[in-house]
Coordinates of C-alpha atoms in Angstrom, one line a residue:
X1 CA -21.7 -0.8 19.2
X2 CA -20.1 -3.0 16.5
X3 CA -19.3 -1.7 13.0
X4 CA -18.2 -3.6 9.9
X5 CA -16.2 -2.5 7.0
X6 CA -17.9 -3.1 3.6
X7 CA -14.5 -4.1 2.1
X8 CA -13.4 -6.7 4.7
X9 CA -16.0 -8.6 6.8
X10 CA -13.2 -9.9 9.0
X11 CA -12.4 -6.5 10.4
X12 CA -15.0 -6.1 13.2
X13 CA -14.2 -3.1 15.3
X14 CA -15.7 -2.5 18.7
X15 CA -16.2 1.2 19.5
X16 CA -14.5 0.8 22.9
X17 CA -11.4 -0.4 21.1
X18 CA -11.1 2.8 19.2
X19 CA -10.4 4.8 22.4
X20 CA -7.2 2.7 23.0
X21 CA -5.8 3.5 19.5
X22 CA -3.7 6.5 19.0
X23 CA -5.1 9.4 17.0
X24 CA -2.5 8.8 14.2
X25 CA -3.4 5.1 14.1
X26 CA -7.1 5.9 13.8
X27 CA -6.5 8.5 11.0
X28 CA -4.4 6.0 9.0
X29 CA -6.8 3.2 9.4
X30 CA -9.8 5.3 8.5
X31 CA -8.1 6.8 5.5
X32 CA -6.6 3.6 4.0
X33 CA -8.0 2.5 0.7
X34 CA -7.7 -1.3 0.2
X35 CA -7.9 -2.7 -3.3
X36 CA -8.1 -6.4 -2.4
X37 CA -11.7 -6.8 -3.7
X38 CA -10.8 -5.1 -7.0
X39 CA -7.7 -7.4 -7.2
X40 CA -9.9 -10.5 -6.7
X41 CA -12.4 -9.4 -9.3
X42 CA -9.6 -8.6 -11.8
X43 CA -8.0 -12.0 -11.3
X44 CA -11.4 -13.7 -11.9
X45 CA -11.7 -11.7 -15.1
X46 CA -8.3 -13.0 -16.3
X47 CA -9.2 -16.6 -15.3
X48 CA -12.5 -16.3 -17.1
X49 CA -10.7 -15.1 -20.3
X50 CA -12.3 -11.6 -20.3
X51 CA -8.8 -10.1 -19.9
X52 CA -5.8 -11.6 -21.6
X53 CA -2.6 -12.5 -19.7
X54 CA -0.7 -10.1 -22.0
X55 CA -3.0 -7.2 -20.8
X56 CA -2.8 -8.3 -17.1
X57 CA 1.0 -8.9 -17.0
X58 CA 2.3 -5.6 -18.3
X59 CA 4.3 -4.0 -15.5
X60 CA 6.6 -1.1 -16.5
X61 CA 10.3 -1.7 -16.5
X62 CA 10.9 0.8 -13.6
X63 CA 8.4 -1.0 -11.4
X64 CA 10.0 -4.4 -12.2
X65 CA 13.4 -3.0 -11.4
X66 CA 12.2 -1.6 -8.1
X67 CA 10.5 -4.9 -7.3
X68 CA 13.7 -6.9 -8.0
X69 CA 16.1 -4.7 -6.1
X70 CA 14.0 -3.1 -3.3
X71 CA 10.7 -5.1 -3.1
X72 CA 9.8 -7.2 -0.1
X73 CA 9.1 -10.8 -1.0
X74 CA 5.6 -12.2 -0.4
X75 CA 5.0 -15.6 0.9
X76 CA 2.1 -16.3 -1.5
X77 CA 2.5 -17.4 -5.1
X78 CA 1.6 -15.1 -8.0
X79 CA -2.2 -15.5 -8.7
X80 CA -1.5 -15.8 -12.4
X81 CA 1.7 -17.8 -13.0
X82 CA 1.7 -19.5 -9.5
X83 CA 5.5 -18.9 -9.1
X84 CA 6.9 -17.7 -5.8
X85 CA 8.1 -14.4 -7.3
X86 CA 5.7 -11.8 -5.8
X87 CA 7.2 -8.7 -4.2
X88 CA 5.7 -5.7 -2.5
X89 CA 6.8 -2.2 -3.6
X90 CA 5.8 1.0 -1.9
X91 CA 6.0 4.4 -3.6
X92 CA 5.5 7.7 -1.7
X93 CA 4.2 10.9 -3.3
X94 CA 4.1 14.3 -1.8
X95 CA 5.9 17.6 -1.4
X96 CA 9.5 17.9 -2.3
X97 CA 9.5 14.4 -3.8
X98 CA 10.1 13.5 -7.5
X99 CA 7.0 13.5 -9.8
X100 CA 7.5 9.8 -10.2
X101 CA 7.4 9.3 -6.4
X102 CA 10.0 7.8 -4.1
X103 CA 10.5 4.1 -3.8
X104 CA 10.5 3.3 0.0
X105 CA 13.0 0.6 0.8
X106 CA 12.6 0.3 4.6
X107 CA 9.9 0.7 7.2
X108 CA 12.2 3.1 9.0
X109 CA 12.2 5.4 6.0
X110 CA 8.4 5.4 6.0
X111 CA 8.3 6.2 9.8
X112 CA 10.6 9.1 9.1
X113 CA 8.0 10.5 6.7
X114 CA 5.3 10.0 9.3
X115 CA 7.1 12.4 11.6
X116 CA 7.0 15.2 9.1
X117 CA 4.4 17.9 9.0
X118 CA 3.7 17.6 5.3
X119 CA 1.1 15.1 4.0
X120 CA 2.3 12.2 1.8
X121 CA 0.5 9.3 0.1
X122 CA 2.0 5.8 -0.1
X123 CA 0.9 3.4 -2.9
X124 CA 1.7 -0.2 -2.2
X125 CA 1.9 -2.4 -5.3
X126 CA 2.2 -6.2 -5.7
X127 CA 4.5 -7.2 -8.5
X128 CA 5.4 -10.6 -10.0
X129 CA 9.0 -10.5 -11.3
X130 CA 8.3 -13.6 -13.4
X131 CA 5.2 -12.9 -15.4
X132 CA 5.1 -9.1 -14.8
X133 CA 1.7 -9.1 -13.1
X134 CA 1.1 -6.0 -10.9
X135 CA -1.8 -4.6 -8.9
X136 CA -2.3 -1.8 -6.5
X137 CA -3.0 -3.1 -3.0
X138 CA -3.4 -0.1 -0.8
X139 CA -3.2 3.7 -0.7
X140 CA -2.3 5.0 2.8
X141 CA -1.8 8.6 4.0
X142 CA 1.5 9.4 5.9
X143 CA 2.9 12.5 7.5
X144 CA 0.8 15.3 8.8
X145 CA 2.4 15.3 12.3
X146 CA 1.7 18.3 14.4
X147 CA 4.7 20.6 14.7
X148 CA 6.3 20.5 18.1
X149 CA 6.0 23.7 20.0
X150 CA 9.0 24.6 22.1
X151 CA 8.2 25.8 25.5
X152 CA 10.0 28.7 27.0
X153 CA 11.8 28.1 30.3

């Protein structure tokens, strides 16, 4: 009756709860890739000296610019420099978008893409604007809505 995710032991899901979720919510939850465990392991490698700060803090200028101007501030400090300068940036990739993706600036913009029939992939990245740390947090599918069929009167 109960299942557990291998990535997050706090996410117990009861099978009876799944029936109450919408089909789109189940699809998104099931297809989301969460990189929190990889993030924790990488931070430990930096703290243990296996990876230098220079290697870990190497965000591209475009990513830093997007974080400063469009990113959502996080309430937690940077895991490497401990400053309150973490931001979340989401890039969307898919049909009719630039090869470099589209930086999503509002949740309303992301909901708009969810209503489209095309399939998109959102990459959410954590960025420190001070030390230039960055790490991929999640990859989530969006879009794929069924086209509405107009009924004849």
